[in-house]
Coordinates of C-alpha atoms in Angstrom, one line a residue:
M1 CA -3.2 -31.8 -17.8
S2 CA -4.4 -28.3 -18.4
E3 CA -3.0 -24.9 -17.9
L4 CA -6.3 -24.7 -15.6
D5 CA -5.1 -27.7 -13.4
H6 CA -2.1 -25.7 -12.1
Y7 CA -4.7 -23.3 -10.5
D8 CA -6.6 -25.8 -8.3
Y9 CA -6.9 -26.8 -4.9
A10 CA -9.0 -29.0 -2.6
L11 CA -10.8 -27.5 -0.1
P12 CA -13.3 -28.7 2.6
R13 CA -16.6 -27.4 2.6
E14 CA -16.3 -26.7 6.3
L15 CA -13.4 -24.1 5.3
I16 CA -16.0 -22.1 3.3
A17 CA -17.2 -19.1 5.8
Q18 CA -21.0 -18.9 5.9
Q19 CA -21.0 -15.5 8.0
P20 CA -18.4 -13.1 9.1
L21 CA -16.7 -12.7 12.5
K22 CA -18.8 -10.8 14.9
N23 CA -15.8 -7.9 14.9
R24 CA -14.3 -7.7 11.6
A25 CA -10.9 -6.8 12.4
D26 CA -10.8 -10.6 14.2
A27 CA -10.5 -12.2 11.3
R28 CA -7.1 -13.9 10.7
L29 CA -4.2 -12.8 8.9
L30 CA -1.8 -14.7 6.8
V31 CA 1.7 -12.8 6.1
V32 CA 3.7 -13.8 3.5
D33 CA 7.0 -12.3 2.7
R34 CA 7.7 -12.8 -0.7
R35 CA 11.6 -12.3 -0.3
S36 CA 12.2 -14.3 2.6
G37 CA 9.6 -17.0 1.9
E38 CA 8.3 -16.9 5.6
L39 CA 4.3 -17.2 6.6
T40 CA 3.4 -16.0 10.1
H41 CA 0.3 -16.1 11.3
A42 CA -1.5 -12.7 12.8
H43 CA -5.0 -10.9 12.9
V44 CA -6.2 -8.6 10.6
R45 CA -6.5 -6.0 13.7
D46 CA -2.6 -6.2 14.0
L47 CA -2.0 -4.1 11.0
P48 CA -1.0 -1.3 13.1
E49 CA 2.0 -3.0 13.6
L50 CA 2.6 -4.4 10.4
L51 CA 2.6 -1.8 8.6
N52 CA 4.7 1.6 8.5
P53 CA 3.6 5.1 9.1
A54 CA 4.4 6.2 5.4
D55 CA 2.6 3.7 4.0
C56 CA -0.2 4.4 2.0
L57 CA -3.7 2.0 2.1
V58 CA -6.1 2.1 -1.1
L59 CA -8.9 1.4 -0.7
N60 CA -12.2 0.5 -3.4
D61 CA -14.8 2.5 -2.5
T62 CA -17.7 0.7 -4.6
L63 CA -21.0 0.0 -2.7
V64 CA -22.5 -3.3 -3.1
V65 CA -26.6 -2.7 -4.4
A66 CA -29.1 -4.9 -3.9
A67 CA -29.2 -5.9 -7.5
R68 CA -31.2 -9.7 -7.0
L69 CA -35.0 -8.9 -7.5
I70 CA -37.8 -11.4 -7.2
G71 CA -40.9 -11.0 -8.9
R72 CA -43.7 -12.9 -10.7
R73 CA -44.7 -12.9 -14.4
K74 CA -47.9 -11.2 -15.0
S75 CA -48.8 -13.3 -17.7
T76 CA -48.2 -16.4 -16.2
S77 CA -47.6 -16.1 -12.4
G78 CA -44.7 -18.1 -12.9
R79 CA -41.5 -17.1 -10.7
W80 CA -38.9 -14.8 -12.0
E81 CA -35.5 -13.8 -10.7
G82 CA -33.5 -11.0 -12.3
L83 CA -29.9 -9.6 -11.5
F84 CA -29.5 -5.5 -12.1
L85 CA -26.8 -4.6 -14.0
S86 CA -26.8 -1.2 -14.9
V87 CA -28.8 1.9 -15.7
D88 CA -28.6 4.6 -18.7
D89 CA -28.9 8.2 -18.3
D90 CA -32.6 7.8 -19.5
G91 CA -33.8 5.5 -16.6
F92 CA -34.0 2.0 -18.8
W93 CA -32.4 -1.0 -16.7
R94 CA -30.1 -3.7 -17.8
I95 CA -30.8 -6.7 -16.1
I96 CA -30.4 -10.5 -16.3
C97 CA -33.1 -12.7 -16.2
K98 CA -34.1 -16.0 -14.7
T99 CA -37.2 -17.9 -15.3
R100 CA -39.0 -21.1 -16.5
G101 CA -40.4 -20.6 -20.1
K102 CA -39.2 -18.0 -22.8
L103 CA -39.3 -14.3 -22.1
A104 CA -40.4 -12.1 -25.1
P105 CA -40.2 -8.2 -25.3
G106 CA -43.4 -6.3 -23.5
D107 CA -43.7 -9.0 -20.9
A108 CA -44.4 -7.4 -17.3
I109 CA -42.6 -8.6 -14.3
T110 CA -44.8 -7.6 -10.8
L111 CA -41.6 -7.3 -8.2
I112 CA -42.2 -8.7 -5.0
D113 CA -40.8 -6.7 -2.0
R114 CA -38.7 -8.7 0.9
E115 CA -41.7 -9.2 3.2
A116 CA -43.3 -11.3 0.0
Q117 CA -45.5 -8.6 -0.9
E118 CA -46.4 -7.8 -4.8
D119 CA -45.4 -4.2 -5.4
I120 CA -44.0 -1.9 -9.2
E121 CA -44.7 -3.7 -12.3
L122 CA -41.0 -3.8 -14.6
W123 CA -41.4 -4.2 -18.2
L124 CA -39.2 -5.9 -20.3
L125 CA -38.2 -4.4 -23.6
E126 CA -35.5 -5.5 -25.6
K127 CA -33.2 -8.8 -25.5
Q128 CA -29.1 -7.5 -26.1
E129 CA -26.6 -10.2 -26.1
G130 CA -25.4 -12.5 -23.5
G131 CA -28.7 -12.9 -22.4
V132 CA -29.1 -9.2 -21.1
W133 CA -32.8 -7.4 -21.4
V134 CA -33.5 -3.6 -21.3
A135 CA -36.3 -3.0 -18.9
L136 CA -38.0 -0.2 -17.6
P137 CA -39.8 0.4 -14.0
K138 CA -43.2 1.5 -13.7
S139 CA -41.9 3.6 -11.2
D140 CA -41.0 7.1 -10.5
E141 CA -38.2 6.1 -8.1
S142 CA -34.9 6.4 -8.5
P143 CA -33.1 3.1 -9.4
W144 CA -31.2 3.3 -6.3
D145 CA -34.2 3.6 -3.9
I146 CA -36.2 0.7 -5.9
L147 CA -33.4 -1.8 -5.0
D148 CA -32.9 -0.3 -1.7
R149 CA -36.3 -1.0 -1.0
L150 CA -37.0 -4.6 -3.1
G151 CA -33.3 -5.9 -3.7
R152 CA -31.3 -9.0 -2.1
V153 CA -27.8 -8.6 -1.6
P154 CA -26.4 -10.8 -4.6
L155 CA -24.7 -13.1 -2.4
P156 CA -22.1 -15.8 -4.0
N157 CA -23.8 -19.6 -4.2
Y158 CA -21.2 -20.6 -1.2
I159 CA -22.8 -18.9 1.1
R160 CA -25.9 -20.2 2.3
K161 CA -26.8 -21.0 -1.5
G162 CA -26.9 -17.3 -1.8
E163 CA -30.0 -16.6 0.3
M164 CA -29.9 -13.6 2.2
I165 CA -30.5 -12.9 5.5
D166 CA -30.9 -9.2 6.8
E167 CA -27.6 -8.8 8.5
D168 CA -25.5 -9.5 5.5
R169 CA -27.1 -6.0 4.4
Q170 CA -24.4 -4.5 6.7
H171 CA -22.0 -7.4 6.9
Y172 CA -21.6 -7.6 3.0
Q173 CA -20.7 -3.6 2.4
T174 CA -17.2 -2.3 3.6
V175 CA -17.5 0.5 6.0
F176 CA -15.9 2.8 3.5
A177 CA -18.2 2.0 0.5
R178 CA -19.7 5.7 -1.0
A179 CA -20.2 4.5 -4.7
P180 CA -23.2 2.4 -5.6
G181 CA -22.8 0.3 -8.7
S182 CA -21.5 -3.1 -7.2
A183 CA -23.1 -6.8 -7.4
A184 CA -20.2 -8.1 -5.1
A185 CA -18.2 -6.6 -2.5
P186 CA -14.7 -6.0 -2.5
T187 CA -14.4 -8.6 0.0
A188 CA -10.7 -7.7 1.3
G189 CA -12.2 -4.1 2.5
L190 CA -14.4 -6.3 4.4
H191 CA -11.9 -6.5 7.3
F192 CA -11.8 -3.1 8.5
T193 CA -13.8 -1.3 10.7
E194 CA -13.7 2.5 11.6
A195 CA -12.0 2.1 14.3
L196 CA -8.8 0.3 12.4
L197 CA -8.8 2.9 10.0
T198 CA -9.0 5.5 12.7
Q199 CA -5.7 4.0 14.1
L200 CA -3.9 3.5 10.9
K201 CA -4.5 7.0 10.0
S202 CA -3.5 8.3 13.3
Q203 CA -0.1 6.5 13.2
G204 CA 0.6 8.3 9.8
L205 CA -0.5 6.2 7.4
D206 CA -2.8 7.8 4.3
T207 CA -5.5 6.4 2.4
A208 CA -6.4 6.7 -1.4
T209 CA -9.8 5.7 -2.8
V210 CA -10.2 4.3 -6.1
T211 CA -13.5 2.7 -7.5
L212 CA -14.5 -0.6 -9.2
H213 CA -18.1 -1.9 -9.4
V214 CA -17.4 -5.9 -9.2
G215 CA -19.5 -7.7 -11.4
L216 CA -20.6 -11.4 -10.7
D217 CA -18.2 -12.7 -13.3
T218 CA -15.9 -12.4 -10.7
F219 CA -16.7 -15.3 -8.9
R220 CA -16.8 -17.6 -12.2
P221 CA -14.4 -20.1 -13.1
V222 CA -12.2 -20.0 -16.0
K223 CA -13.7 -22.7 -18.3
V224 CA -11.2 -23.0 -21.0
D225 CA -7.6 -25.0 -21.0
T226 CA -5.6 -22.1 -21.5
L227 CA -5.1 -18.7 -20.0
A228 CA -5.1 -17.4 -23.3
E229 CA -8.1 -18.0 -24.5
H230 CA -10.3 -16.6 -21.7
Q231 CA -12.4 -13.6 -22.5
M232 CA -12.4 -11.4 -18.9
H233 CA -15.5 -9.6 -18.2
S234 CA -15.6 -5.9 -18.3
E235 CA -15.8 -3.9 -15.2
W236 CA -16.2 0.1 -14.6
C237 CA -13.4 1.8 -13.0
Q238 CA -12.2 5.0 -11.8
V239 CA -9.0 6.3 -10.8
D240 CA -9.2 10.2 -9.9
E241 CA -6.2 12.9 -9.6
E242 CA -6.9 12.5 -5.6
A243 CA -6.0 9.2 -5.6
V244 CA -3.0 9.8 -7.6
S245 CA -1.6 12.7 -6.0
T246 CA -1.7 10.9 -2.7
I247 CA -0.5 7.9 -4.3
K248 CA 2.8 9.8 -5.8
R249 CA 3.5 11.7 -2.6
R250 CA 3.6 8.5 -0.4
R251 CA 5.8 6.6 -2.8
S252 CA 8.1 9.9 -3.5
S253 CA 9.3 9.8 0.3
G254 CA 9.7 6.2 0.7
G255 CA 6.3 4.9 1.7
R256 CA 4.8 1.6 0.7
I257 CA 1.4 1.2 -1.8
I258 CA -0.8 -1.2 -0.4
S259 CA -3.7 -2.1 -2.3
V260 CA -6.6 -3.8 -0.5
G261 CA -8.0 -6.4 -2.7
T262 CA -7.6 -7.5 -6.0
T263 CA -9.9 -5.3 -7.6
T264 CA -8.2 -2.2 -6.5
L265 CA -4.9 -3.9 -7.9
R266 CA -6.7 -4.4 -11.5
V267 CA -7.7 -0.6 -11.1
L268 CA -4.3 0.6 -10.2
E269 CA -2.7 -1.7 -13.1
T270 CA -5.3 -0.3 -15.7
A271 CA -4.6 3.1 -15.1
A272 CA -0.7 2.7 -15.1
R273 CA -0.8 0.5 -18.3
G274 CA 1.8 2.9 -20.3
G275 CA 4.1 2.2 -17.0
E276 CA 2.9 5.9 -15.5
L277 CA -0.3 6.2 -13.2
Q278 CA -2.7 8.4 -14.1
P279 CA -6.1 9.3 -13.7
F280 CA -8.3 6.9 -15.3
R281 CA -12.3 6.5 -15.9
G282 CA -13.4 4.0 -18.0
S283 CA -14.3 0.1 -18.3
T284 CA -11.4 -2.8 -17.9
D285 CA -11.1 -6.0 -18.9
L286 CA -7.5 -6.4 -17.5
F287 CA -6.9 -10.0 -17.3
I288 CA -3.2 -10.1 -15.0
R289 CA -1.7 -13.5 -15.6
P290 CA 1.7 -14.5 -16.1
P291 CA 3.9 -13.0 -17.4
F292 CA 3.0 -9.6 -16.1
E293 CA 4.8 -6.7 -15.1
F294 CA 3.3 -4.6 -12.0
H295 CA 3.9 -1.0 -12.0
T296 CA 1.7 0.4 -9.1
T297 CA 1.6 -1.7 -5.9
D298 CA 4.3 -3.0 -3.3
A299 CA 2.1 -5.1 -1.1
L300 CA -1.4 -6.6 -1.1
L301 CA -4.1 -7.5 1.1
T302 CA -6.4 -10.2 -0.1
N303 CA -8.7 -12.7 0.6
F304 CA -8.5 -16.7 -0.2
H305 CA -9.8 -17.0 -3.7
L306 CA -11.9 -20.0 -5.2
P307 CA -9.9 -22.5 -7.5
R308 CA -9.4 -22.1 -11.1
S309 CA -10.7 -18.4 -11.0
T310 CA -9.5 -15.3 -12.5
L311 CA -8.6 -14.2 -8.8
L312 CA -6.5 -16.8 -8.1
V313 CA -4.4 -16.4 -10.9
L314 CA -3.8 -12.6 -10.1
V315 CA -2.7 -13.7 -6.5
R316 CA -0.4 -16.3 -7.6
T317 CA 0.9 -13.9 -10.4
F318 CA 1.5 -11.1 -7.6
G319 CA 3.0 -13.4 -5.0
G320 CA 4.9 -16.1 -6.9
D321 CA 3.3 -19.1 -7.8
E322 CA 5.3 -21.8 -5.6
L323 CA 4.8 -19.3 -2.4
I324 CA 1.3 -19.1 -2.9
Q325 CA 0.4 -22.6 -3.7
R326 CA 2.6 -23.3 0.0
A327 CA 0.4 -20.0 1.6
Y328 CA -2.8 -21.9 0.7
Q329 CA -1.8 -25.2 2.0
E330 CA -0.7 -23.6 4.9
A331 CA -4.1 -21.6 5.3
I332 CA -6.0 -25.1 4.9
Q333 CA -3.9 -27.1 7.4
E334 CA -4.2 -24.3 9.8
D335 CA -8.1 -24.2 9.5
Y336 CA -8.5 -20.9 8.1
R337 CA -11.9 -19.4 6.9
F338 CA -12.0 -19.1 2.9
Y339 CA -13.8 -17.0 0.3
S340 CA -15.8 -13.5 0.3
Y341 CA -16.6 -13.7 4.5
G342 CA -13.3 -15.5 5.6
D343 CA -10.0 -14.5 6.4
A344 CA -7.1 -12.8 4.7
M345 CA -3.7 -12.5 3.4
L346 CA -0.8 -10.1 3.1
F347 CA 1.9 -10.0 0.6
K348 CA 4.7 -7.7 2.2
N349 CA 7.9 -6.6 1.1
L350 CA 7.2 -7.1 -2.8
G351 CA 9.3 -3.7 -3.8
Y352 CA 7.6 -3.4 -7.2
P353 CA 9.1 -0.1 -8.3
L354 CA 5.8 2.8 -8.9
R355 CA 6.8 4.5 -12.1
L356 CA 5.4 7.8 -11.3
P357 CA 6.1 11.4 -12.6
S358 CA 9.3 12.3 -11.0
V359 CA 9.0 14.5 -7.7
S360 CA 11.3 17.1 -8.0
P361 CA 12.7 19.1 -4.4
P362 CA 11.9 22.9 -4.1
P363 CA 13.7 25.0 -6.6
P364 CA 16.3 27.0 -5.2
P365 CA 16.9 30.8 -5.3
H366 CA 16.7 31.9 -8.9
H367 CA 19.5 33.6 -9.2
C368 CA 21.6 30.6 -8.6
Q369 CA 20.5 27.4 -10.0
P370 CA 22.2 24.4 -9.5
T371 CA 23.7 22.3 -12.3
I372 CA 23.6 18.4 -11.7
N373 CA 25.6 15.9 -13.6
R374 CA 24.2 12.4 -12.7
A375 CA 26.8 9.2 -14.0
I376 CA 25.8 5.8 -13.3
L377 CA 28.4 3.1 -11.9
C378 CA 31.2 2.5 -14.2
P379 CA 32.3 -1.0 -15.3
N380 CA 35.4 -1.0 -13.6
G381 CA 33.5 -0.4 -9.9
S382 CA 34.8 3.4 -10.1
P383 CA 32.4 5.6 -7.8
L384 CA 29.4 7.0 -9.4
R385 CA 30.3 11.0 -8.9
T386 CA 27.8 13.7 -8.8
S387 CA 28.7 17.6 -9.1
F388 CA 26.4 20.2 -7.3
A389 CA 26.9 23.9 -7.2
R390 CA 27.0 25.9 -4.4
I391 CA 24.3 27.9 -2.7
R392 CA 23.3 29.3 0.7
T393 CA 20.2 29.5 2.1
M394 CA 19.0 31.4 5.5
S395 CA 19.3 28.9 8.4
Q396 CA 16.2 28.3 10.3
V397 CA 17.6 26.9 13.4
Q398 CA 16.3 29.7 15.3
T399 CA 12.7 29.2 14.7
E400 CA 13.0 25.4 14.2
R401 CA 11.6 22.9 17.2
V402 CA 13.1 19.2 16.9
L403 CA 12.2 16.2 18.4
V404 CA 13.9 15.3 21.5
V405 CA 14.0 12.7 24.5
P406 CA 15.3 13.3 27.8
T407 CA 18.8 12.0 28.3
P408 CA 18.0 10.7 32.0
V409 CA 15.6 8.2 29.9
F410 CA 18.5 7.2 27.5
H411 CA 20.6 6.3 30.0
D412 CA 18.3 4.7 32.4
I413 CA 17.6 1.8 29.2
G414 CA 21.3 2.1 29.0
H415 CA 24.3 4.3 28.2
F416 CA 26.6 3.5 25.9
Q417 CA 29.5 5.3 24.3
G418 CA 30.1 4.5 20.5
F419 CA 27.5 2.5 18.3
S420 CA 24.9 -0.3 20.1
Q421 CA 23.6 -3.1 17.8
D422 CA 20.7 -3.4 19.9
A423 CA 18.3 -1.3 18.6
Q424 CA 14.9 -2.5 19.0
R425 CA 15.6 -2.2 23.0
Y426 CA 16.2 1.4 22.7
L427 CA 13.9 2.3 20.2
D428 CA 10.9 0.6 22.1
G429 CA 11.9 2.7 25.2
L430 CA 12.6 6.1 23.6
L431 CA 9.8 6.3 20.8
R432 CA 7.1 6.7 23.6
D433 CA 4.6 9.5 23.9
E434 CA 5.9 10.2 27.3
H435 CA 9.4 10.6 26.7
L436 CA 9.3 12.5 23.2
S437 CA 8.5 16.3 22.9
F438 CA 9.4 19.3 20.3
R439 CA 12.0 21.8 22.0
A440 CA 13.8 24.7 20.3
R441 CA 16.6 23.8 18.4
H442 CA 18.6 26.7 19.4
E443 CA 18.1 25.8 23.2
V444 CA 18.5 22.3 22.9
E445 CA 21.5 22.4 21.2
E446 CA 23.2 24.0 24.3
D447 CA 21.5 21.4 26.7
P448 CA 22.4 18.2 27.4
S449 CA 19.7 16.8 29.5
F450 CA 18.3 16.4 26.2
K451 CA 19.2 14.2 23.3
Q452 CA 18.0 14.8 19.7
L453 CA 17.2 12.4 17.7
I454 CA 18.7 12.2 14.2
P455 CA 17.7 9.5 11.6
Y456 CA 20.9 8.0 10.3
V457 CA 20.4 6.5 6.9
I458 CA 23.2 4.3 5.2
F459 CA 22.5 3.3 1.6
R460 CA 24.7 0.0 0.6
Y461 CA 24.4 -1.4 -3.3
T462 CA 25.8 -4.8 -3.8
D463 CA 27.8 -4.8 -7.3
P464 CA 28.1 -8.1 -9.0
Q465 CA 31.6 -7.3 -9.9
N466 CA 32.7 -5.3 -6.9
G467 CA 30.9 -6.7 -4.1
D468 CA 29.2 -4.2 -1.2
M469 CA 29.6 -0.7 -1.8
V470 CA 28.3 2.2 0.0
F471 CA 26.4 5.8 -0.7
Q472 CA 29.4 8.8 0.4
Y473 CA 29.4 12.2 -0.2
T474 CA 31.2 15.6 0.4
R475 CA 29.6 18.6 1.7
G476 CA 30.5 22.2 0.8
T477 CA 30.6 25.2 2.6
G478 CA 27.2 25.8 2.0
Q479 CA 24.1 25.5 4.4
G480 CA 24.2 22.8 7.5
E481 CA 26.3 21.9 9.8
G482 CA 29.4 23.7 10.2
R483 CA 31.3 20.9 11.6
L484 CA 30.3 19.0 8.3
H485 CA 31.8 21.2 5.9
R486 CA 34.4 19.8 3.3
K487 CA 34.0 16.6 5.4
R488 CA 32.8 12.9 4.0
S489 CA 29.6 11.2 5.1
I490 CA 27.9 7.9 4.5
G491 CA 24.9 9.1 6.6
I492 CA 22.0 10.8 5.3
G493 CA 19.5 12.4 7.7
G494 CA 18.9 15.2 10.2
H495 CA 16.9 16.7 12.6
I496 CA 13.3 16.0 12.6
S497 CA 11.2 19.3 13.1
S498 CA 7.7 19.2 14.4
E499 CA 6.8 20.3 10.7
D500 CA 8.3 17.3 9.6
A501 CA 6.2 15.3 11.6
D502 CA 2.8 16.9 11.3
N503 CA 3.0 17.5 15.1
R504 CA 2.7 13.9 15.6
T505 CA 3.9 12.0 18.6
G506 CA 5.4 8.8 19.3
T507 CA 6.9 6.4 16.7
A508 CA 4.5 8.3 14.2
A509 CA 6.3 11.5 15.0
Y510 CA 10.0 9.5 13.8
E511 CA 8.8 7.7 11.0
I512 CA 7.4 10.8 9.1
G513 CA 9.8 12.7 10.2
L514 CA 12.4 10.3 8.8
Q515 CA 10.7 9.7 5.4
R516 CA 10.3 13.5 5.0
E517 CA 14.0 14.3 5.8
L518 CA 15.1 11.6 3.4
S519 CA 13.0 12.5 0.4
E520 CA 14.1 16.2 1.2
E521 CA 17.8 15.0 1.1
V522 CA 18.1 12.5 -1.6
A523 CA 16.2 10.7 -4.4
I524 CA 15.5 7.3 -4.3
E525 CA 15.1 6.1 -7.9
T526 CA 15.6 2.2 -7.3
E527 CA 13.7 -0.7 -4.9
F528 CA 15.3 -1.2 -1.6
D529 CA 14.8 -3.2 1.7
A530 CA 15.1 -1.1 5.0
S531 CA 16.1 -1.9 8.2
C532 CA 17.0 -0.1 11.7
V533 CA 20.8 -1.7 12.5
G534 CA 21.9 0.7 15.8
L535 CA 22.6 3.7 17.7
I536 CA 25.5 5.9 17.7
N537 CA 26.2 8.1 20.6
D538 CA 29.5 10.3 21.1
D539 CA 29.4 12.0 24.5
D540 CA 33.0 12.4 23.9
T541 CA 32.5 15.6 21.9
E542 CA 30.4 18.9 22.4
V543 CA 28.2 18.1 19.3
G544 CA 27.9 14.3 20.3
R545 CA 26.5 14.9 23.8
V546 CA 23.4 16.5 22.5
H547 CA 22.5 14.0 19.8
L548 CA 21.6 10.3 19.6
G549 CA 22.1 8.6 16.0
I550 CA 19.5 6.2 15.0
V551 CA 21.0 4.1 12.1
H552 CA 19.3 2.6 9.0
I553 CA 21.0 0.4 6.4
Y554 CA 18.8 0.9 3.1
D555 CA 19.5 -2.3 0.8
V556 CA 19.3 -0.5 -2.7
K557 CA 18.8 -2.7 -5.9
Q558 CA 20.5 -0.4 -8.0
P559 CA 23.1 2.5 -7.3
A560 CA 20.0 5.2 -8.2
I561 CA 20.8 7.3 -5.1
S562 CA 21.2 10.6 -6.1
P563 CA 21.3 14.2 -3.6
R564 CA 18.5 16.9 -3.7
E565 CA 20.4 19.4 -1.5
T566 CA 22.9 22.0 -3.5
D567 CA 25.6 22.7 -0.8
I568 CA 27.1 18.7 -2.0
A569 CA 30.4 18.8 -3.7
E570 CA 30.6 15.3 -4.9
A571 CA 28.4 12.0 -4.6
G572 CA 28.8 8.3 -5.4
F573 CA 29.0 4.5 -4.3
E574 CA 32.6 3.7 -3.3
P575 CA 33.5 -0.2 -2.4
I576 CA 33.7 -0.4 1.2
D577 CA 37.3 -1.7 1.2
A578 CA 38.2 2.1 0.0
L579 CA 35.9 3.9 2.6
L580 CA 37.6 1.6 5.2
A581 CA 40.8 2.6 3.8
N582 CA 40.2 6.7 4.3
Q583 CA 38.3 6.6 7.2
K584 CA 40.1 9.4 8.8
Q585 CA 38.4 11.8 5.8
F586 CA 34.5 11.3 6.9
E587 CA 32.7 13.1 9.9
T588 CA 32.8 11.2 13.7
W589 CA 29.6 9.3 13.3
S590 CA 30.8 7.8 9.7
Q591 CA 33.7 6.9 11.0
I592 CA 31.9 5.0 14.2
C593 CA 29.5 3.6 11.5
L594 CA 32.3 2.1 9.2
E595 CA 34.2 0.6 12.2
A596 CA 31.2 -1.0 13.8
L597 CA 29.3 -2.2 10.8
F598 CA 32.2 -2.6 7.9
G599 CA 35.1 -3.0 9.9

């Protein structure tokens, strides 16, 4: 058994999609959770519910050119078929020719349009390595105009034996295609409609575009016995500064980077070969195969790929060998549609760290520069401590507008005192456009008819020797709530302002505000799993009557959390037992959470 046999599988021919669905977003979506191994059946149209507002979709904007040409040899009238590969600055084409008999430099080809009418001539000038010919059209038209007029979409042979119909010119193109140059579509992108992209963006998701011009080699099976022997084809690609900036900004604020397609993933990994994503322009022959360390992508949306192909090798490298094998078996059993016009898979919660240039918080006033001493968890389990100089900045409470919900809405869902673990029921009722608004903070601080929504994030780390530990910190006497000065806390968060939320409403306002608030207060330099675990309500205090806490736990892989704010006296991870033993040192919400979640 060769290594390539490991990447083979049997597929019933009737599952090979011959045309796309009428509505692209109606394609089925097999959601694969790598951590739990769970497989969930959904549709592409469900992406707004599956993705987070802080996430970033990375799209390949290549445009498929009608690169397949039909013609007749002028000397023999024999049928000729060609595939346009590229054009240089002097107008010389690179093409692959297919015909009966031997071609020679100087031969002329009469190209035939899609109505079988003769058109312009193409002169063959020189044969190069790999069967590629240099050719020159006898025309003043641009190559793109010629191909648009005479070319056929070069469909793979498994779709109607490669024969194009008129609808393929639209179907075999993404709605965001901009850069002409591909001989094949980046098929994961075919599932998106303008309406779906608009809906995702309205929820807060961002998009970044990269370019990789896909060649027909992408469909060819690996024909050697071992992956190490395979010579990967080369394709032109680009990642510009704008894309890098967008990805960096979203990742630093806690969003996930979602590659739409294997071509996008290859571009990003090419641009991050040194471990850090940077602008890139050139050719790539990157073959992603085991073992491979991914640097750029947290989740991958992709189609189902051919057996023994480099694309299937990539997917199994990314998603895990056994899990992908099980996912493909599930898709076949459930009659999913395969290949270019078929259904899709979404790998979520992969959590690969994106190693980008660090994003620093805004500098403090020049007259008071903080000193930061970052330590690591000691071998004996003693807490990580960080010392900060204290500075004081002007309060913006008088002008800030914060996210609130009417208190009666909270009571209608179900009033409680203390902690409730029924997070989803409350969030479904509270985070509605008709209930949420932004109001002047100095007014609602004195108005118990409104509850200010406060995200409250707890970082938990499981140490191999000392068990569960929680990040805690002590505020100084600088800015922030006076009631918290010199108090210990386990929660990171604060008011969500209209500026934080980009004036969005509903769930998007909360999610974006949460991520921005978090990115302002702490630097998260590790992978993590996030979950919403409950709500805090404390009507026994004057402050509590106007606030409602939404509690999130971030389970981090490493204790690499450090405050950005400069009025923190000390911070670090401590064992839960130690925190419980000193509950009275903590502010009220921390005491409530310690008792409810860890007591």
